[in-house]
């Protein structure tokens, strides 16, 4: 099985020219080279090294003594004050936009170690560097959500690193508004729903175990949602509108062959597929809450961070749109937020002690104060959430 060396490299080794055994980490990331056995052996020792480094990096925030990865709360002599180790948060799609801004905001507090789960190692390394993130505050690991094998590999690699998991942020997404025909993930699911929903669904289901094992005082699983999936808003009524219908396309596997590539079974529409995927994200968060909150104490939340009109999300849109969209949002809808501001919002959902309520879809008002928002009828339909969960389990091979 191909192990990508770079996927476990702590930031202190970011963008290295040569791997330990003369294997270029850069090359193995770019070309996905399989590693030979002896190098794999070194790779797992790099996992242990990773653990050691993490333990050093997460040394209790206010402690004078060196802390270990666990327990989360330690007593530090001589004052006997309780101290908290660094939190350990995985953020998918942290190589740009909201994910990067959140990583940056959390890194700046000095209280978090961020695992940037990204499909493009070099892009993530450059992004972290240009965001000014200190090396001891992050680790980059490879994750391509458009491949379920990659999701499973990521989970294996993460576990091998022996870092704890305190918070998982499912943030990555693709938006393909101009695509005329559907494109597909490695397993043959339409790319937007396959990446934004199904990839994250498998990741979150697998990592739930790791979250349960964390001894951090506030464990959280966050799935980024959006206003455009909510038809109880103006933005959610701009055509094409989200609508999962009776889920016949999802049931059929979204493969565009013997079934539609769209969840509702209709004709392919890239903008609708994205909005549908966001509805799935918001339904999944609530279903997690119903199934696991009481038993695990984990906080499950979703959010609309505001319209971050400048991110890479719109890279596939026509140039005219990319030019007009930011001023339109800034001056007409006034829904615009900068990447920095949006990153601070998501960072609050990760770490703010006042945002521990589970099952909530957070939004922010004009003065940037958070509030519990209402989801549309479809995005809060418990019966639909259960069905999406059950079908998704089958599609990703969990049932
Ligand atoms: C679909 O179209 C796309 O087909 C699909 O690919 C995908 O992108 C999907 O939701 C995503 O949208 C949606 C459709 C909505 O189309 C558009 O919005 C196209 C916009 C194209 C913009 C070109 C117009 C250029 C005009 C320039 C004007 C300059 C603005 C300055 C104004 C200053 C005034 C003081 O279409 C609709 O639903 C139509 C509804 C129309 C409602 C109009 C509401 C008024 C808002 C003000 C308009 C401002 C226009 C700016 C456009 C910015 C881009 C969004
Ligand atoms: P960006 O395009 O800037 O960021 C998306 C991230 O997802 C990138 O890091 C991208 O990686 C990553 N990604 C895409 N496909 C994959 C994949 N197959 N595997 C792993 N990572 C992948 O967009 P935003 O920051 O705007 O979007 C972040 C989240 O915010 C999304 O969930 C989006 O729905 C949500 N959102 C955005 C809003 C906005 O106005 N921008 C509004 C509401 C919600 P790479 O860098 O390699 O391309
Ligand atoms: Mg929308 C209050 C009004 C509002 C807000 C907050 C958004 C957010 N949008 C609003 C209004 C409008 N938009 C109106 C009136 C129009 C018609 C001109 C409009 C159009 C529009 C388009 C074409 N808006 C868009 C698009 C996109 O392609 C974006 C999209 O739907 O991506 C899926 C988009 C968005 N508008 C938003 C937000 C947050 C987006 C990005 C969507 C997301 O990330 O979920």
XYZ file of C-alpha atoms and ligand atoms in Angstrom:
547
model
C 0.000 0.000 0.000
C 1.371 3.372 -0.901
C 2.376 5.375 2.107
C 3.154 8.956 1.463
C 6.092 9.966 3.563
C 5.077 13.567 3.663
C 1.741 12.650 5.108
C 3.235 12.232 8.541
C 5.861 14.846 8.583
C 5.659 17.366 11.365
C 5.956 20.942 10.278
C 9.452 21.127 11.609
C 10.301 19.044 8.553
C 8.068 20.884 6.134
C 9.245 21.203 2.559
C 12.343 19.150 3.159
C 14.620 18.553 0.216
C 15.445 14.975 1.139
C 13.785 12.360 3.284
C 15.855 10.449 5.811
C 16.786 7.620 3.508
C 17.462 9.782 0.579
C 13.858 9.572 -0.553
C 12.610 12.939 -1.542
C 9.515 13.636 0.460
C 8.601 16.192 -2.106
C 8.683 13.632 -4.870
C 6.820 11.011 -2.923
C 4.074 13.540 -2.312
C 3.904 14.717 -5.843
C 3.989 11.357 -7.496
C 2.510 9.222 -4.756
C 5.433 6.791 -4.882
C 5.063 3.643 -2.854
C 7.691 3.395 -0.179
C 9.854 0.306 0.051
C 9.872 -1.798 3.227
C 13.008 -0.388 4.893
C 11.722 3.088 4.326
C 8.361 2.123 5.760
C 10.225 1.031 8.878
C 11.779 4.436 9.088
C 8.392 5.924 8.361
C 6.874 4.355 11.439
C 9.815 5.524 13.496
C 8.999 8.935 12.106
C 5.533 8.368 13.528
C 7.067 7.810 16.927
C 9.300 10.798 16.477
C 6.180 12.658 15.576
C 4.634 11.594 18.875
C 7.689 12.630 20.840
C 7.760 15.980 19.116
C 4.088 16.435 19.682
C 4.492 15.724 23.343
C 7.134 18.392 23.485
C 5.051 20.780 21.428
C 1.930 20.318 23.455
C 3.698 20.680 26.781
C 1.160 22.250 29.102
C 0.453 25.752 28.041
C 1.143 27.357 31.378
C 3.275 24.631 32.887
C 6.863 25.122 33.801
C 7.449 21.402 33.837
C 7.482 19.329 30.671
C 4.098 17.723 30.148
C 3.245 14.602 28.187
C 0.442 14.185 25.690
C -1.882 12.981 28.382
C -3.597 13.497 30.673
C -5.140 16.670 29.315
C -5.169 18.406 32.654
C -2.046 18.280 34.778
C -0.950 19.932 37.976
C 2.134 21.992 37.638
C 4.375 22.626 40.580
C 5.074 24.812 42.399
C 1.801 26.803 42.342
C -0.264 23.652 41.929
C -2.314 25.420 39.245
C -4.207 23.211 36.845
C -2.889 23.451 33.325
C -4.219 22.227 30.049
C -2.072 20.609 27.405
C -2.282 21.914 23.851
C -5.419 20.831 22.078
C -4.979 18.695 18.991
C -7.251 19.593 16.080
C -7.530 18.060 12.612
C -8.716 20.515 9.940
C -9.475 19.213 6.451
C -8.704 21.541 3.560
C -6.421 23.743 5.633
C -4.350 24.708 2.590
C -6.502 27.714 1.703
C -9.469 29.893 2.526
C -11.421 29.227 5.696
C -9.410 26.160 6.723
C -6.108 28.006 6.535
C -7.465 31.092 8.297
C -8.795 28.884 11.103
C -5.495 27.047 11.418
C -3.731 30.393 11.600
C -6.115 31.788 14.222
C -5.722 28.688 16.401
C -1.946 28.542 15.960
C -1.658 32.143 17.091
C -3.210 31.314 20.449
C -0.347 28.912 21.184
C -2.910 26.547 22.686
C -3.455 24.301 19.692
C -1.532 21.897 17.545
C -3.131 21.808 14.112
C -3.059 18.765 11.879
C -3.577 20.183 8.416
C -5.265 17.370 6.458
C -4.641 18.333 2.855
C -4.529 16.791 -0.592
C -1.579 18.889 -1.748
C 1.326 18.725 0.693
C 3.446 21.434 -0.886
C 0.559 23.852 -1.209
C -0.268 23.319 2.466
C 3.364 23.784 3.498
C 3.652 27.019 1.568
C 0.295 28.242 2.856
C 1.232 27.604 6.491
C 4.528 29.344 5.976
C 3.058 32.393 4.320
C 0.384 32.585 7.011
C 3.265 32.907 9.478
C 2.351 29.784 11.456
C 5.120 28.664 13.810
C 6.453 25.230 12.900
C 5.840 23.716 16.294
C 2.153 24.481 15.987
C 1.241 22.298 13.029
C 1.729 19.015 11.208
C 0.719 18.391 7.614
C -0.811 15.032 6.723
C -2.005 13.883 3.352
C -5.761 13.461 2.846
C -7.669 13.307 -0.420
C -11.354 13.230 0.421
C -12.168 12.210 -3.140
C -10.738 8.771 -2.382
C -12.059 6.579 0.418
C -8.761 4.662 0.404
C -6.999 7.933 1.107
C -9.420 8.664 3.955
C -8.669 5.275 5.530
C -4.951 5.772 4.973
C -5.134 9.158 6.656
C -6.831 7.642 9.689
C -4.105 4.941 9.887
C -1.346 7.518 9.582
C -2.937 9.767 12.154
C -3.249 6.900 14.622
C 0.350 5.880 14.020
C 1.445 9.383 14.990
C -0.143 8.743 18.406
C -1.299 12.300 18.631
C -4.589 12.677 20.472
C -7.660 13.917 18.624
C -9.595 16.557 20.528
C -11.416 18.359 17.716
C -12.150 17.392 14.110
C -13.124 20.094 11.614
C -14.654 18.892 8.342
C -14.022 21.971 6.235
C -12.747 21.019 2.775
C -15.076 21.392 -0.191
C -15.253 21.694 -3.942
C -17.730 23.771 -5.924
C -18.127 23.124 -9.660
C -20.740 25.636 -10.857
C -19.715 25.678 -14.510
C -19.298 21.929 -15.082
C -21.560 20.680 -17.863
C -20.981 17.037 -17.063
C -20.382 15.371 -13.716
C -16.921 14.242 -12.639
C -16.334 11.501 -10.109
C -14.327 10.451 -7.070
C -12.064 7.386 -7.065
C -15.047 5.241 -6.057
C -17.276 6.762 -8.727
C -19.403 9.181 -6.706
C -20.235 12.579 -8.182
C -17.295 14.755 -7.094
C -19.010 17.481 -5.026
C -21.159 15.207 -2.881
C -18.427 12.534 -2.937
C -15.826 14.943 -1.538
C -17.836 17.336 0.601
C -20.182 14.783 2.133
C -19.153 11.144 1.620
C -15.397 11.625 2.179
C -16.095 13.570 5.364
C -18.774 11.111 6.442
C -16.278 8.231 6.408
C -13.558 10.347 8.021
C -15.813 11.528 10.833
C -17.243 8.067 11.455
C -13.774 6.532 11.727
C -12.310 9.338 13.837
C -15.239 9.302 16.260
C -13.374 6.516 18.071
C -10.316 8.743 18.445
C -12.406 11.640 19.709
C -13.993 9.321 22.272
C -10.518 8.343 23.459
C -9.423 11.925 24.008
C -9.271 13.165 27.582
C -9.492 16.798 26.529
C -12.164 18.674 28.513
C -14.164 19.766 25.439
C -14.201 17.417 22.456
C -15.835 18.656 19.284
C -16.753 17.505 15.793
C -17.517 20.383 13.449
C -18.897 20.121 9.927
C -18.928 23.368 7.941
C -22.359 24.124 6.487
C -23.674 27.067 4.496
C -26.499 29.505 4.014
C -26.835 28.430 0.381
C -28.076 24.995 1.481
C -30.802 26.633 3.557
C -33.885 27.552 1.577
C -35.277 29.563 4.510
C -32.905 32.384 3.440
C -32.638 34.696 0.422
C -29.256 33.250 -0.511
C -30.723 29.742 -0.348
C -33.371 30.740 -2.861
C -30.993 31.754 -5.633
C -31.433 29.062 -8.255
C -30.575 26.246 -8.431
C -31.956 25.477 -4.957
C -30.791 22.626 -2.759
C -33.196 19.716 -2.718
C -32.401 16.118 -1.831
C -35.788 14.857 -3.040
C -36.417 11.227 -2.136
C -32.666 10.431 -2.220
C -33.040 8.076 -5.169
C -29.778 9.200 -6.797
C -27.820 8.824 -3.560
C -29.356 5.399 -3.096
C -28.177 4.518 -6.596
C -24.584 5.553 -5.800
C -24.402 8.907 -7.678
C -22.439 7.239 -10.441
C -24.159 8.761 -13.446
C -24.397 5.344 -15.122
C -27.270 3.266 -13.842
C -28.232 6.108 -11.526
C -28.269 9.884 -11.596
C -25.180 11.800 -10.424
C -27.543 13.984 -8.358
C -28.934 13.040 -4.948
C -32.524 13.730 -6.020
C -32.133 11.714 -9.211
C -32.334 14.784 -11.495
C -30.085 16.113 -14.258
C -26.561 17.093 -13.292
C -26.116 20.660 -12.008
C -22.807 21.443 -10.325
C -24.085 24.376 -8.252
C -27.006 22.300 -6.990
C -24.735 19.350 -6.203
C -22.634 21.637 -3.969
C -25.692 23.016 -2.164
C -27.076 19.477 -1.746
C -23.719 18.421 -0.270
C -23.988 21.228 2.298
C -27.468 20.021 3.270
C -25.928 16.563 3.800
C -23.193 18.155 5.953
C -25.758 19.879 8.166
C -27.981 16.773 8.397
C -24.958 14.625 9.263
C -23.957 16.931 12.122
C -27.447 16.650 13.616
C -27.575 12.880 13.184
C -24.190 12.579 14.953
C -25.648 14.685 17.742
C -28.727 12.486 18.080
C -26.750 9.252 18.017
C -23.648 10.131 19.997
C -23.845 13.312 22.024
C -25.331 11.840 25.174
C -23.138 8.766 25.152
C -19.836 10.515 24.369
C -20.228 14.101 25.555
C -18.786 15.239 22.223
C -20.102 18.574 20.945
C -21.349 18.313 17.361
C -21.767 21.585 15.513
C -22.109 23.213 12.136
C -21.871 26.813 11.029
C -22.253 29.385 8.318
C -19.106 31.491 8.643
C -20.390 34.340 6.442
C -19.798 34.918 2.760
C -16.036 34.646 2.254
C -16.277 35.752 -1.348
C -12.528 35.770 -2.014
C -11.623 32.132 -1.346
C -10.550 29.412 -3.739
C -14.067 27.972 -3.568
C -14.997 30.092 -6.596
C -11.954 29.104 -8.664
C -14.120 27.241 -11.191
C -16.567 30.100 -11.628
C -16.411 32.415 -14.636
C -14.032 35.387 -14.301
C -16.913 37.886 -14.409
C -18.449 36.225 -11.381
C -15.159 36.189 -9.505
C -14.758 39.910 -10.156
C -18.314 40.972 -9.277
C -19.050 38.585 -6.434
C -16.874 40.205 -3.700
C -18.170 43.778 -4.260
C -21.715 42.443 -4.627
C -21.458 40.731 -1.233
C -19.611 43.638 0.372
C -21.807 46.510 -0.769
C -25.168 44.985 -1.710
C -25.924 41.969 0.467
C -23.446 43.053 3.167
C -22.891 39.368 3.873
C -19.173 39.581 3.069
C -16.554 38.523 5.604
C -12.793 38.414 5.194
C -10.923 35.124 5.413
C -9.342 36.312 8.665
C -12.688 37.123 10.260
C -14.246 33.852 9.088
C -11.215 31.968 10.446
C -11.748 33.590 13.847
C -15.381 32.513 13.761
C -14.587 28.884 13.058
C -11.778 29.034 15.643
C -14.447 30.046 18.183
C -16.492 26.988 17.306
C -13.329 24.910 17.871
C -12.266 26.381 21.176
C -14.580 28.964 22.711
C -15.891 27.732 26.079
C -19.244 29.382 25.379
C -19.879 27.400 22.182
C -20.134 23.928 23.687
C -23.817 23.347 22.979
C -24.243 20.322 20.724
C -26.471 20.028 17.662
C -26.216 23.735 16.848
C -25.782 25.544 13.512
C -23.872 28.731 14.402
C -24.046 32.022 12.554
C -22.826 35.537 13.325
C -24.685 38.821 13.253
C -23.489 42.151 11.878
C -21.449 42.893 14.987
C -19.820 39.483 14.663
C -21.597 38.009 17.676
C -22.448 34.330 17.406
C -26.011 33.035 17.610
C -27.817 29.725 17.148
C -29.370 29.858 13.712
C -32.418 28.054 12.321
C -31.911 25.528 9.576
C -34.322 25.153 6.662
C -37.025 22.525 6.865
C -35.078 20.074 4.719
C -31.761 20.719 6.501
C -33.418 19.914 9.845
C -35.514 16.941 8.727
C -34.623 14.162 11.175
C -36.113 11.417 9.018
C -34.084 12.550 6.016
C -30.966 12.786 8.175
C -31.404 9.167 9.222
C -31.883 8.052 5.620
C -28.856 10.024 4.376
C -26.839 8.439 7.219
C -27.976 4.902 6.393
C -27.378 5.205 2.651
C -24.031 6.954 3.175
C -22.911 4.121 5.473
C -23.515 1.652 2.690
C -21.800 3.781 0.045
C -18.605 4.236 2.070
C -18.484 0.588 3.119
C -19.391 0.936 6.792
C -22.562 -1.137 6.543
C -26.601 30.072 -11.231
O -27.092 31.276 -11.646
C -25.541 29.682 -12.209
O -26.145 29.373 -13.423
C -24.811 28.469 -11.692
O -23.737 28.189 -12.525
C -24.339 28.721 -10.296
O -23.359 29.696 -10.265
C -25.465 29.137 -9.425
O -26.060 29.668 -7.203
C -24.991 29.421 -8.033
O -26.078 30.287 -9.963
C -27.757 31.930 -10.670
C -28.355 33.149 -11.236
C -29.113 33.831 -10.186
O -27.413 33.976 -11.896
C -26.696 35.008 -11.400
O -26.739 35.395 -10.286
C -25.834 35.517 -12.465
C -25.209 36.764 -12.097
C -24.416 37.261 -13.246
C -23.954 38.591 -12.932
C -23.773 39.411 -14.139
C -24.549 40.636 -14.034
C -23.703 41.806 -14.285
C -24.397 42.990 -13.800
C -23.437 43.968 -13.271
C -24.098 44.880 -12.357
C -23.148 45.512 -11.408
C -23.732 45.496 -10.044
C -23.681 46.802 -9.412
C -25.057 47.159 -8.930
C -25.021 48.419 -8.160
C -26.411 48.793 -7.719
C -26.367 49.933 -6.740
O -30.065 34.521 -10.854
C -31.155 34.837 -10.208
O -31.623 34.203 -9.323
C -31.740 36.059 -10.676
C -32.274 36.800 -9.517
C -31.941 38.212 -9.693
C -32.170 38.891 -8.407
C -31.504 40.187 -8.466
C -31.333 40.696 -7.092
C -30.701 42.016 -7.134
C -29.325 41.961 -6.637
C -28.491 43.029 -7.250
C -27.804 42.535 -8.487
C -26.369 42.807 -8.446
C -25.711 41.993 -9.497
C -24.343 41.608 -9.108
C -24.113 40.173 -9.481
C -22.953 39.640 -8.769
C -22.848 38.151 -8.971
C -23.720 37.423 -8.051
P -11.292 26.984 -0.556
O -11.408 26.462 -1.940
O -10.415 28.135 -0.285
O -10.874 25.813 0.427
C -11.296 24.513 0.228
C -10.265 23.566 0.746
O -10.719 22.224 0.503
C -8.922 23.695 0.046
O -7.915 23.563 1.009
C -8.910 22.503 -0.878
O -7.622 21.989 -1.166
C -9.656 21.498 -0.034
N -10.098 20.358 -0.822
C -10.837 20.350 -1.944
N -10.974 19.093 -2.390
C -10.313 18.283 -1.530
C -10.082 16.911 -1.462
N -10.532 16.075 -2.403
N -9.354 16.414 -0.443
C -8.857 17.235 0.500
N -9.035 18.563 0.480
C -9.755 19.081 -0.518
O -12.805 27.306 -0.099
P -13.396 27.890 1.263
O -12.336 28.139 2.224
O -14.328 28.958 0.894
O -14.293 26.658 1.756
C -14.113 26.050 3.005
C -15.454 25.625 3.548
O -16.267 26.761 3.781
C -16.265 24.733 2.616
O -16.844 23.711 3.384
C -17.331 25.653 2.078
O -18.482 24.948 1.736
C -17.552 26.534 3.275
N -18.199 27.803 3.025
C -17.589 28.755 2.266
C -18.216 29.965 2.053
C -17.607 31.022 1.225
O -18.257 32.041 1.034
N -16.396 30.848 0.709
C -19.516 30.257 2.644
C -20.071 29.160 3.401
C -19.407 28.005 3.607
P -6.662 22.660 -2.295
O -6.078 23.856 -1.628
O -5.676 21.574 -2.524
O -7.527 22.977 -3.449
Mg -25.392 34.638 -3.078
C -28.222 38.219 1.770
C -27.999 37.814 0.579
C -27.001 36.828 0.134
C -26.023 36.145 0.813
C -25.683 36.214 2.270
C -25.369 35.305 -0.125
C -24.343 34.418 0.178
N -25.934 35.517 -1.363
C -26.937 36.445 -1.240
C -27.771 36.944 -2.243
C -27.650 36.665 -3.610
N -26.753 35.808 -4.152
C -28.471 37.233 -4.654
C -29.557 38.234 -4.430
C -28.026 36.699 -5.834
C -28.539 36.944 -7.205
C -27.803 38.041 -7.843
C -26.944 35.807 -5.509
C -26.230 35.091 -6.448
C -25.239 34.177 -6.117
C -24.501 33.345 -7.007
C -24.589 33.262 -8.492
N -24.809 33.921 -4.820
C -23.878 32.949 -4.886
C -23.686 32.578 -6.195
C -22.692 31.557 -6.199
O -22.233 30.957 -7.163
C -22.337 31.229 -4.775
C -22.887 29.882 -4.500
O -24.050 29.640 -4.489
O -22.016 28.918 -4.223
C -22.624 27.665 -3.954
C -23.107 32.271 -3.971
C -23.125 32.558 -2.605
N -23.968 33.509 -2.067
C -23.730 33.590 -0.729
C -22.701 32.662 -0.392
C -22.158 32.429 1.002
C -22.329 32.045 -1.540
C -21.202 31.015 -1.577
C -21.854 29.752 -1.225
C -21.313 28.806 -0.216
O -20.154 28.788 0.086
O -22.101 28.010 0.274
